[in-house]
PDB file of C-alpha atoms in Angstrom:
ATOM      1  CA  UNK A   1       1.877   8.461  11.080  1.00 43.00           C
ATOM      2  CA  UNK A   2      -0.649   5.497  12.168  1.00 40.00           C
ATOM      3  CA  UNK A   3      -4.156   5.053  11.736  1.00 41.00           C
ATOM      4  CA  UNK A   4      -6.622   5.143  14.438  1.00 37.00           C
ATOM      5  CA  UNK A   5      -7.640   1.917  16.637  1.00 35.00           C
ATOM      6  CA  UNK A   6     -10.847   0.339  15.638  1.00 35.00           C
ATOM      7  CA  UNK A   7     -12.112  -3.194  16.999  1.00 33.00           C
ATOM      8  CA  UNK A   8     -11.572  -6.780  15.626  1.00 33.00           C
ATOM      9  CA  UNK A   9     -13.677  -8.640  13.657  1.00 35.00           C
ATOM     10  CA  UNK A  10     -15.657  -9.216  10.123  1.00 34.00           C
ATOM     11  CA  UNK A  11     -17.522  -6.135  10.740  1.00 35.00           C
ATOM     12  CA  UNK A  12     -14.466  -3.949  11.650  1.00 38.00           C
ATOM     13  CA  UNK A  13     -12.100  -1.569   8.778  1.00 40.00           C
ATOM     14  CA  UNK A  14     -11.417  -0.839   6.345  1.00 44.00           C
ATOM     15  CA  UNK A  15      -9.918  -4.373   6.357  1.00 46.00           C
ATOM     16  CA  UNK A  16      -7.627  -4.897   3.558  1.00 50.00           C
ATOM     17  CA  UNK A  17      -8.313  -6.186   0.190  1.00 53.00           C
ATOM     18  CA  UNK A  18      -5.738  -8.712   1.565  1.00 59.00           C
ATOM     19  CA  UNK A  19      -8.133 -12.044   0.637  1.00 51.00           C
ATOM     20  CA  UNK A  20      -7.244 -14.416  -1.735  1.00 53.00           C
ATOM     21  CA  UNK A  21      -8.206 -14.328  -5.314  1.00 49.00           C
ATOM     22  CA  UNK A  22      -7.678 -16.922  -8.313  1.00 49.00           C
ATOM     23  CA  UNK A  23      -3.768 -16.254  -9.193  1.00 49.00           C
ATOM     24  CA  UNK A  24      -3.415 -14.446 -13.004  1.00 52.00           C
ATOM     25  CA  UNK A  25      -0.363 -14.828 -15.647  1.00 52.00           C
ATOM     26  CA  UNK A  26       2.893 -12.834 -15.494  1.00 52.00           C
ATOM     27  CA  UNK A  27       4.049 -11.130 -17.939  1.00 57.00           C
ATOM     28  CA  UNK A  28       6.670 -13.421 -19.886  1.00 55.00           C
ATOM     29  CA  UNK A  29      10.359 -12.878 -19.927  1.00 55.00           C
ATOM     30  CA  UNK A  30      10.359 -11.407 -23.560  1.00 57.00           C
ATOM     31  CA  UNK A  31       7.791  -9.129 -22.743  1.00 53.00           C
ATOM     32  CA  UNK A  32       9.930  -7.406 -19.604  1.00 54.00           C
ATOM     33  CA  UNK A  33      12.384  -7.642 -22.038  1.00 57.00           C
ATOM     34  CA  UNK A  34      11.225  -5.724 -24.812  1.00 56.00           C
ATOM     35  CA  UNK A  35       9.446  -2.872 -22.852  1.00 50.00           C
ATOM     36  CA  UNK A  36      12.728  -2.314 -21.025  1.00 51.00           C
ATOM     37  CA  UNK A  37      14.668  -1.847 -23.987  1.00 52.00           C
ATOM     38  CA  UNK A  38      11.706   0.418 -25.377  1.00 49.00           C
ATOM     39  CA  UNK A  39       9.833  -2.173 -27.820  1.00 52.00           C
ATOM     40  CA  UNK A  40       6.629  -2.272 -26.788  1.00 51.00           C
ATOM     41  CA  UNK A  41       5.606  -6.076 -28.867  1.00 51.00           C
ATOM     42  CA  UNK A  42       2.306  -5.339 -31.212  1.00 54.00           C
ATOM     43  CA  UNK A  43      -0.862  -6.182 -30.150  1.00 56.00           C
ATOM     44  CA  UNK A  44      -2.686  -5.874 -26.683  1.00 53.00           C
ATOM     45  CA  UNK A  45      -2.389  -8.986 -25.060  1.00 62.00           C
ATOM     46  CA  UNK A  46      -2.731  -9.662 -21.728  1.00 60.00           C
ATOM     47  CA  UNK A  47       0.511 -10.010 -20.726  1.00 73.00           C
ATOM     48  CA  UNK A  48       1.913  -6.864 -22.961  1.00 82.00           C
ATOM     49  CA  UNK A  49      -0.650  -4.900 -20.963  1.00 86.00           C
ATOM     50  CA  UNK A  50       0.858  -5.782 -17.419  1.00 87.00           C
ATOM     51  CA  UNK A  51       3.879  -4.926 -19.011  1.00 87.00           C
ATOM     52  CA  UNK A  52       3.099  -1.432 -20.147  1.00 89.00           C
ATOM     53  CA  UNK A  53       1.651  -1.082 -16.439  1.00 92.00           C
ATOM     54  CA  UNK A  54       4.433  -2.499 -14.251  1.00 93.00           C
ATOM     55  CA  UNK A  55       6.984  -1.921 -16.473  1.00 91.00           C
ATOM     56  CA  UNK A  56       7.835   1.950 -15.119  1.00 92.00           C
ATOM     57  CA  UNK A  57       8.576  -0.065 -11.846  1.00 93.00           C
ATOM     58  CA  UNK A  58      11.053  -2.731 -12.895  1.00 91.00           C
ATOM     59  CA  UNK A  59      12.919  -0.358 -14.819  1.00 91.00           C
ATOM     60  CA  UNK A  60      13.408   2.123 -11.878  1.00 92.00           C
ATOM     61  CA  UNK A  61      16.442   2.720 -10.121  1.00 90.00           C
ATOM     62  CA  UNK A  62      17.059   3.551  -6.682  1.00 93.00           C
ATOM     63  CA  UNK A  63      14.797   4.234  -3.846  1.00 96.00           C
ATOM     64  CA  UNK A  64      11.546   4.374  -4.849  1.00 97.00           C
ATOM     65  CA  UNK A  65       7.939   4.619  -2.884  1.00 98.00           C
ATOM     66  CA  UNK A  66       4.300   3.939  -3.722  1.00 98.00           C
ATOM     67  CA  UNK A  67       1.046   4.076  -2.307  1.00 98.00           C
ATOM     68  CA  UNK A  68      -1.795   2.377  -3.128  1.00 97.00           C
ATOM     69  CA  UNK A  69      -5.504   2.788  -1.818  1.00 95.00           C
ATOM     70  CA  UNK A  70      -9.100   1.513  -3.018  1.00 94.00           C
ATOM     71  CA  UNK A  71     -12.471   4.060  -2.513  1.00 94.00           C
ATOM     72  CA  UNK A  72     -15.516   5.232  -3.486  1.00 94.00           C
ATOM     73  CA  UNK A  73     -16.518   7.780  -6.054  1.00 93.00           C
ATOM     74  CA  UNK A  74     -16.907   9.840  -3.268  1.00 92.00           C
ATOM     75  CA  UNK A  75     -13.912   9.569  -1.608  1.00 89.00           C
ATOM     76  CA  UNK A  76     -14.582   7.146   0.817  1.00 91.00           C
ATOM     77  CA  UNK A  77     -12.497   3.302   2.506  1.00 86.00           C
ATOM     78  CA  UNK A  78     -15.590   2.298   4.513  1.00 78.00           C
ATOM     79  CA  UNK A  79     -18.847   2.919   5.822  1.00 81.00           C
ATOM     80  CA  UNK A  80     -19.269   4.909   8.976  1.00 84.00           C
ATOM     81  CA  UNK A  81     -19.465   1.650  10.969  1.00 77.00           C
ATOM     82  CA  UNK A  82     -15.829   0.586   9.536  1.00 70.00           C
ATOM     83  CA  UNK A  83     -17.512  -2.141   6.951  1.00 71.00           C
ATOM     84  CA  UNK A  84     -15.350  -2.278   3.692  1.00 66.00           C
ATOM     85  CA  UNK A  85     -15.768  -5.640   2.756  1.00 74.00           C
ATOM     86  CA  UNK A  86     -14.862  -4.541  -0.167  1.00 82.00           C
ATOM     87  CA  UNK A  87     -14.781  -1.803  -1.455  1.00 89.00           C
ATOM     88  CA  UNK A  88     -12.853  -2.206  -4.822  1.00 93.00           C
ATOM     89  CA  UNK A  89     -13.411  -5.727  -6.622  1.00 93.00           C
ATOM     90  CA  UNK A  90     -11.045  -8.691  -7.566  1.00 94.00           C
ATOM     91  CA  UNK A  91      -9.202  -6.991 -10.380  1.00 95.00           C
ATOM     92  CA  UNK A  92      -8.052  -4.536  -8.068  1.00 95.00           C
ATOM     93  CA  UNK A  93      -6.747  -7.061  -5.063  1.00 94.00           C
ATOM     94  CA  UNK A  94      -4.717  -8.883  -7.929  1.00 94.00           C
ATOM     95  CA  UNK A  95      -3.156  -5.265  -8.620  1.00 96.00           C
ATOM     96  CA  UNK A  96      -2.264  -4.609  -5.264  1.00 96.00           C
ATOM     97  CA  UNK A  97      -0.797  -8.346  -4.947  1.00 95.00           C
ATOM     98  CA  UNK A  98       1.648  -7.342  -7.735  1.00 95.00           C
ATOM     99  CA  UNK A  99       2.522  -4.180  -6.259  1.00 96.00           C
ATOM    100  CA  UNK A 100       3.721  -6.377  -3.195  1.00 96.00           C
ATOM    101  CA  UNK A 101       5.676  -8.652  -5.433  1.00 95.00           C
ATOM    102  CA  UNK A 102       7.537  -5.342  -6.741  1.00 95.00           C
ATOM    103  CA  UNK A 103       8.769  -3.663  -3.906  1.00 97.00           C
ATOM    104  CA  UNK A 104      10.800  -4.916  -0.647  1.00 97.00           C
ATOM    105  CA  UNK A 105       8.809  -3.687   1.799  1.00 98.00           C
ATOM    106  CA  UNK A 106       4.868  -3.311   2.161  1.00 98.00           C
ATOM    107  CA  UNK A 107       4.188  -0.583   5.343  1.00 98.00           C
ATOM    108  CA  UNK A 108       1.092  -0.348   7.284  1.00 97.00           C
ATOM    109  CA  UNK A 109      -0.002   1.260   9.704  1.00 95.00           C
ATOM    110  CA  UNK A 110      -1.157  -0.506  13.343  1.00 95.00           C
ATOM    111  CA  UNK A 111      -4.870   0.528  12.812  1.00 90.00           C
ATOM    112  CA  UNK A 112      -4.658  -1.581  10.187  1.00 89.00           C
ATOM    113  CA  UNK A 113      -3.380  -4.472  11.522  1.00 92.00           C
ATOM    114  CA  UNK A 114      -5.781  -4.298  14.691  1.00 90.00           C
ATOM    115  CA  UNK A 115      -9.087  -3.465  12.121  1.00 84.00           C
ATOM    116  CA  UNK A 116      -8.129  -6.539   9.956  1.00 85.00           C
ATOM    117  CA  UNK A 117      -5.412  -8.697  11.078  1.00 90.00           C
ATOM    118  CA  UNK A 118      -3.767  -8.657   7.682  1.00 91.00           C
ATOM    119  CA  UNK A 119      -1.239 -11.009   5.923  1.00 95.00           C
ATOM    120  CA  UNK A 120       0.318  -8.658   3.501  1.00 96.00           C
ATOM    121  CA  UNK A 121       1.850 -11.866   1.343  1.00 96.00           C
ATOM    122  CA  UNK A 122       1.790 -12.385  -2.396  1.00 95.00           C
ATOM    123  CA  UNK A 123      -1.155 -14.579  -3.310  1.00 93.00           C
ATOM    124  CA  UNK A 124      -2.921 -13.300  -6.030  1.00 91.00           C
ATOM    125  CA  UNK A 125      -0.352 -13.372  -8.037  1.00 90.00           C
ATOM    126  CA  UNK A 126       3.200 -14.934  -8.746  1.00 88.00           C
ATOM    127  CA  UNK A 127       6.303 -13.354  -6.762  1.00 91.00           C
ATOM    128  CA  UNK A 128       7.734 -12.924  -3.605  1.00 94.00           C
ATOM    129  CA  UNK A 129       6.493 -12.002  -0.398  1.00 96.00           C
ATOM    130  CA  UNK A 130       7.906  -8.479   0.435  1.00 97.00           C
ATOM    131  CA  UNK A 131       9.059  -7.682   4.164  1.00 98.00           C
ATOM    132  CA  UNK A 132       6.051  -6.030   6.294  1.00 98.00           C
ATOM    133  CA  UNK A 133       6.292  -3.321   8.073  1.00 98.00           C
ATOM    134  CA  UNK A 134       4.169  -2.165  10.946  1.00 98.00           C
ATOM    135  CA  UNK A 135       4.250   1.509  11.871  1.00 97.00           C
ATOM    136  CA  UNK A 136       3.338   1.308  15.770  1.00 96.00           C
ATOM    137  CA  UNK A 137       4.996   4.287  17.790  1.00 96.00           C
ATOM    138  CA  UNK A 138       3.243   2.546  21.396  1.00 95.00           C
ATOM    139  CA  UNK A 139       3.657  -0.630  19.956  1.00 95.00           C
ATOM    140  CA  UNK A 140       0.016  -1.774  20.612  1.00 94.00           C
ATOM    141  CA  UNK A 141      -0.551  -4.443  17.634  1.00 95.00           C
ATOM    142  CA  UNK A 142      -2.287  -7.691  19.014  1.00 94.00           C
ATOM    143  CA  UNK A 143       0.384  -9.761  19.971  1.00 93.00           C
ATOM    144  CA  UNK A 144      -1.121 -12.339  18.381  1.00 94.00           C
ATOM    145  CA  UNK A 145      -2.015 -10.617  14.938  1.00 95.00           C
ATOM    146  CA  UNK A 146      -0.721 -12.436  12.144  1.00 96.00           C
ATOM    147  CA  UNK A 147       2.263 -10.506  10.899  1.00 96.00           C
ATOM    148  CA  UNK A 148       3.665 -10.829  14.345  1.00 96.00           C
ATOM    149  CA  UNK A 149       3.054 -14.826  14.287  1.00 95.00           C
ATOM    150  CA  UNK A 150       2.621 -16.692  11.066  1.00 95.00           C
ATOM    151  CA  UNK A 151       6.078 -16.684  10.066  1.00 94.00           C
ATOM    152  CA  UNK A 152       5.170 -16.282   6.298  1.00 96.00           C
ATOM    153  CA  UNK A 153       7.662 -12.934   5.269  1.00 97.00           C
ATOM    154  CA  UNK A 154      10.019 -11.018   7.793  1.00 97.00           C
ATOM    155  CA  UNK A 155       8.513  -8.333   9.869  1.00 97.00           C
ATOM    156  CA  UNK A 156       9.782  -5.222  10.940  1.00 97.00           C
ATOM    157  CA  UNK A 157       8.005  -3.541  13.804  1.00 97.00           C
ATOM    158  CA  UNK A 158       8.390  -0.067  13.714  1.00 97.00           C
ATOM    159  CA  UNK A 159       7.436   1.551  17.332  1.00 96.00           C
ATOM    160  CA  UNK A 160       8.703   5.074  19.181  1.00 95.00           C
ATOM    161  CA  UNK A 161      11.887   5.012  21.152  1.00 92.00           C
ATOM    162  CA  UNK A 162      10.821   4.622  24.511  1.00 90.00           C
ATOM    163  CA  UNK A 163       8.094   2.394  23.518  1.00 93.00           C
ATOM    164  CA  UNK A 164       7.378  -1.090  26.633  1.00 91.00           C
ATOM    165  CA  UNK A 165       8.348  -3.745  24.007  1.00 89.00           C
ATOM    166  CA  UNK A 166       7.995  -7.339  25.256  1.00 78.00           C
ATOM    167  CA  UNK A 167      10.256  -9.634  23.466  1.00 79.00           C
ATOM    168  CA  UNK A 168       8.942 -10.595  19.811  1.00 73.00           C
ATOM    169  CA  UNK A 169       6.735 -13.180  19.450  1.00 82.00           C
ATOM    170  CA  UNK A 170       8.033 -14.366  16.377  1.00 87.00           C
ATOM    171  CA  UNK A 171      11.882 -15.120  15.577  1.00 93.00           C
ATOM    172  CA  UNK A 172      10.524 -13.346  11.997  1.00 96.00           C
ATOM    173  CA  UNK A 173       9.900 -10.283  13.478  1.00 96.00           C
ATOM    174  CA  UNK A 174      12.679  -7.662  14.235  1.00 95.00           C
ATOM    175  CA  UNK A 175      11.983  -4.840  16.613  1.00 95.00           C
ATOM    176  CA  UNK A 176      13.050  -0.791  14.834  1.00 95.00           C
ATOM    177  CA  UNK A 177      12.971   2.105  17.426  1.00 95.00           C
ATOM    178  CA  UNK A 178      12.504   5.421  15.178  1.00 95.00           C
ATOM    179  CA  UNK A 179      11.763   8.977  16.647  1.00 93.00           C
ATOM    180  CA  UNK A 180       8.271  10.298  17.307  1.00 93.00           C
ATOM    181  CA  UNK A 181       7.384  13.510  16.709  1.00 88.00           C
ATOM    182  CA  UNK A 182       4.252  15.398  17.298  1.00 85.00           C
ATOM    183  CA  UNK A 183       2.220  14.092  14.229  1.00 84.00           C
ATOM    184  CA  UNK A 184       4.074  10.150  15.161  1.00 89.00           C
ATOM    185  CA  UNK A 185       6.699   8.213  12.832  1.00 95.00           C
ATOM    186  CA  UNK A 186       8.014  10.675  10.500  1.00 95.00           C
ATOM    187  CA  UNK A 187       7.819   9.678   7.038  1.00 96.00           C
ATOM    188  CA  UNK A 188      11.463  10.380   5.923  1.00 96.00           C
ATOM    189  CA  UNK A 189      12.586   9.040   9.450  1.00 96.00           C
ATOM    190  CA  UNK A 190      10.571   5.558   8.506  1.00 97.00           C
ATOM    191  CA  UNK A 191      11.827   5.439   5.199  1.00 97.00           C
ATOM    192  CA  UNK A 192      15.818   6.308   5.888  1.00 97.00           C
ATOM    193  CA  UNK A 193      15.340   3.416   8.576  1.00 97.00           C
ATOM    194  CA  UNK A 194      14.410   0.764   6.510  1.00 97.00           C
ATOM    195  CA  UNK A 195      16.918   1.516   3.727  1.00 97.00           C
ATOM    196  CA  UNK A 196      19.480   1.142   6.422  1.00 97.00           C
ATOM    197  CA  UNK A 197      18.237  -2.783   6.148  1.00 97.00           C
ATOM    198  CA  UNK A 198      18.077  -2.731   2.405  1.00 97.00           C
ATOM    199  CA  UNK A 199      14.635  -1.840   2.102  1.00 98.00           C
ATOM    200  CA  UNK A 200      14.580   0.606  -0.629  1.00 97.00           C
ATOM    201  CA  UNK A 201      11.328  -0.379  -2.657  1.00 97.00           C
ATOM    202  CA  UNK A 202       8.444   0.495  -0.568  1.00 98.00           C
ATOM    203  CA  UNK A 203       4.866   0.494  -0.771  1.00 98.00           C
ATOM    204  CA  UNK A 204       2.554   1.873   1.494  1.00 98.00           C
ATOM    205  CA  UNK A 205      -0.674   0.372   1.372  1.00 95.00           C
ATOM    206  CA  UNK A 206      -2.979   1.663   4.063  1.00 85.00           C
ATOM    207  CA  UNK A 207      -4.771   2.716   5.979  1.00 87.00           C
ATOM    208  CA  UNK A 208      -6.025   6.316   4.311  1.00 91.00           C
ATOM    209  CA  UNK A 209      -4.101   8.175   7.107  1.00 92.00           C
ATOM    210  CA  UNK A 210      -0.758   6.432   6.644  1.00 95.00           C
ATOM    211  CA  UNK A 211      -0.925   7.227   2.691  1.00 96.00           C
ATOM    212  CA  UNK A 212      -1.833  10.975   3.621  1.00 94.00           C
ATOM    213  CA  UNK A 213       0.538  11.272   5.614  1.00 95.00           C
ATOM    214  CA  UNK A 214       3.467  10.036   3.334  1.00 96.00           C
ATOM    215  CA  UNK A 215       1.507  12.037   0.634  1.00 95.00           C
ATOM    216  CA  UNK A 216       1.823  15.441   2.703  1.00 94.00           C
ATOM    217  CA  UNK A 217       5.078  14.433   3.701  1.00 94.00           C
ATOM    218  CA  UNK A 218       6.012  14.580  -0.125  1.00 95.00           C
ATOM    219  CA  UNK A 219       7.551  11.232   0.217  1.00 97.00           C
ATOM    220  CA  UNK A 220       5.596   9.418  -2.926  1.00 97.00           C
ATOM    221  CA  UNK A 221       6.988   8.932  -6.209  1.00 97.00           C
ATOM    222  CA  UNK A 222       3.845   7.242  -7.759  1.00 97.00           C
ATOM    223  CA  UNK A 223       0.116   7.099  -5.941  1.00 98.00           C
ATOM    224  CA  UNK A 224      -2.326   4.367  -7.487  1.00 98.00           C
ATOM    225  CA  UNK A 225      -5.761   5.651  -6.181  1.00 97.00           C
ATOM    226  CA  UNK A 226      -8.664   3.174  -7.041  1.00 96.00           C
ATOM    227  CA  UNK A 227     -12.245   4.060  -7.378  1.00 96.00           C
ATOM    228  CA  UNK A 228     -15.032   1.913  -7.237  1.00 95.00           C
ATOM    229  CA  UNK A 229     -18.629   2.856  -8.944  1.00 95.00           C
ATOM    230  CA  UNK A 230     -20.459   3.462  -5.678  1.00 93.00           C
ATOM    231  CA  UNK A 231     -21.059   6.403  -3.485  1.00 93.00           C
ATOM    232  CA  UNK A 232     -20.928   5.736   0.372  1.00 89.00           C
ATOM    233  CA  UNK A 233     -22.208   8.745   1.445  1.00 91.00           C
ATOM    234  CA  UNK A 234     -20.535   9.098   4.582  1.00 90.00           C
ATOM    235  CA  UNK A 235     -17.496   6.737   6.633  1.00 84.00           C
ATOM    236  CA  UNK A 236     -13.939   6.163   6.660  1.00 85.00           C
ATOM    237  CA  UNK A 237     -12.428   8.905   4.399  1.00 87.00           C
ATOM    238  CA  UNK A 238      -9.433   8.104   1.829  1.00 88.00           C
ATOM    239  CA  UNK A 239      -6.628  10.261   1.090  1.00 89.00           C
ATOM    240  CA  UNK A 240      -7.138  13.472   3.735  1.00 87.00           C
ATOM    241  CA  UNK A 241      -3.938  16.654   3.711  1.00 80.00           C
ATOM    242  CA  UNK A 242      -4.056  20.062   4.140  1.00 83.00           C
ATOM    243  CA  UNK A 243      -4.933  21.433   0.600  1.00 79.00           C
ATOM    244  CA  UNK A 244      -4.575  24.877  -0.845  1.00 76.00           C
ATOM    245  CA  UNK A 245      -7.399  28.283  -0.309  1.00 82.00           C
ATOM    246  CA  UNK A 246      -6.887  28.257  -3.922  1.00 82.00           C
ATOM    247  CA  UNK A 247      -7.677  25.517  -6.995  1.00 86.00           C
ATOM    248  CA  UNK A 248      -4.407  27.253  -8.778  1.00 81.00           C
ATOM    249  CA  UNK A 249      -2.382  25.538  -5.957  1.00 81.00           C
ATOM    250  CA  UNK A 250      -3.896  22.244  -5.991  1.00 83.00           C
ATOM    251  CA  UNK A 251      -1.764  19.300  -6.134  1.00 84.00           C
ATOM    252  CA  UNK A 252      -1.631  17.701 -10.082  1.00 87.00           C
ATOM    253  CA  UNK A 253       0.649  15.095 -11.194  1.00 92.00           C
ATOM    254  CA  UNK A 254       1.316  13.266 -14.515  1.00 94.00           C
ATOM    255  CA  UNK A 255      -1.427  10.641 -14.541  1.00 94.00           C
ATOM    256  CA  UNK A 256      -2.037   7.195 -16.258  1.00 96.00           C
ATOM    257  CA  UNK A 257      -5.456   5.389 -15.940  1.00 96.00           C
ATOM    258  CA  UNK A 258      -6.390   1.276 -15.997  1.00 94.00           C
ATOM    259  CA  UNK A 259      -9.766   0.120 -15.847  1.00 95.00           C
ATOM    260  CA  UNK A 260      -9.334  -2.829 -13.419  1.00 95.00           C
ATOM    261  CA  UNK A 261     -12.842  -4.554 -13.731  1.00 95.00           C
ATOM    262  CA  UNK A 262     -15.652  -2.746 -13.003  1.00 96.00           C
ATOM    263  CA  UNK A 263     -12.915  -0.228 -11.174  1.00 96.00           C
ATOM    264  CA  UNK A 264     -10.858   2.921 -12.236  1.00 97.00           C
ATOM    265  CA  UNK A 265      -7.358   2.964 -11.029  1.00 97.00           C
ATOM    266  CA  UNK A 266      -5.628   6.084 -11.623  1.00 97.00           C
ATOM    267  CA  UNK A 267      -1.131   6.456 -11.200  1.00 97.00           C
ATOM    268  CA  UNK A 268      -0.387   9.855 -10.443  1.00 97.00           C
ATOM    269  CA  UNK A 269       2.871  10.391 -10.838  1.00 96.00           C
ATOM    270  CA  UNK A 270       4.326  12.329  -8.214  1.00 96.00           C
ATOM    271  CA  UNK A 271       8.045  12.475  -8.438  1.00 88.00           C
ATOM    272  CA  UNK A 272      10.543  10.843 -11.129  1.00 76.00           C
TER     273      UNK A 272
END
């Protein structure tokens, strides 16, 4: 499942809130400590905060897959020209950089890479750069787009079987031929792939069709949507599936909210 082709450049999106923002304190080693073994320490400092927020995620075990996505109140990524620049403020870009620094992988999909030529490293934050991954079943990224060619985290380029693959232009980039079917890269097909690697933390960060696709797909165990107090009106819309006639078979979820600035991020849980 990829996102449509939009052109290059500042005015082009939804780019990602992939920009760098002043770096922000870890939670300390006692902290992990104590929320894993179900002592939450008194008080609400900043750090004991991050910990009751990230903390569900370093305690998991096994596979596990999140989303993340930043929009208006009215459910939209971008204006109708593509502009997104941005959409959600700095609290929520040093969310999403931790989110990276938790999981192995980080999965976009091309339109994302050709609207904003994104890094998808760790740099708001302390941790490690997670492997990329490009979902691109005719394997039309810009050759020269930086996850192909900066070298700074491995890259997996995920294209269709009988995709016309030139060699790839980085030694950090490793080619994966999955199966497309008539709505693209499968979900489950993407995700049993990259656990065949080791990749078995995954987060799938844009654009709004990729998430709604692993959404319908039912391949989410926790969605972090993001809303920002501004109505767009019309553009670029966020998370898109085929719903129910009916409100009674709408999809809930357990759900935990964080005020992120002057943003709401809501963590729906979707499967334990």
């Amino acid at each position: 499942m990829t996102d449509t082709s939009a052109p290059r450049g500042p005015q082009a999106g939804p780019p990602h809130p992939d920009d760098d923002a002043p770096v922000t304190a870890a939670p300390g080693a006692a902290e992990w400590e104590a929320l894993l073994a179900g002592r939450v320490p008194p008080g609400r400092s900043p750090g004991t905060e991050l910990v009751e927020r990230y903390g569900p995620i370093v305690a998991h075990r096994g596979p596990l897959v999140l989303a993340q996505l930043g929009q208006s109140l009215d459910g939209f990524i971008a204006s109708r020209t593509g502009h997104a620049e941005f959409v959600t403020g700095p609290e929520d870009r040093a969310h999403l950089h931790r989110l990276r620094a938790l999981v192995d992988a980080v999965v976009v999909g091309v339109g994302t890479v050709v609207a904003d030529d994104c890094r998808l490293t760790v740099r708001a934050v302390p941790g490690p750069h997670p492997t990329r991954v490009v979902l691109d079943p005719s394997a039309r990224a810009p050759r020269d787009s930086a996850v192909l060619t900066d070298g700074a985290a491995p890259t997996v380029w995920v294209v269709g079987e009988h995709a016309d693959v030139p060699a790839p232009p980085g030694p950090h980039v490793a080619v994966l031929r999955v199966p497309v079917g008539r709505d693209g890269l499968a979900p489950s097909a993407v995700l049993g792939a990259l656990g065949q690697r080791g990749l078995h933390r995954v987060l799938v960060e844009g654009g709004g069709r990729t998430v709604s696709g692993f959404l319908a797909a039912g391949a989410l165990h926790r969605l972090y949507l993001t809303t920002a107090p501004m109505l767009i009106g019309d553009g670029v819309p966020g998370i898109r599936f085929r719903g129910a006639d009916h409100l009674s078979g709408a999809l809930r979820a357990p759900v935990r909210r964080f005020v992120l600035g002057d943003d709401l991020c809501t963590e729906l849980t979707l499967r334990d």
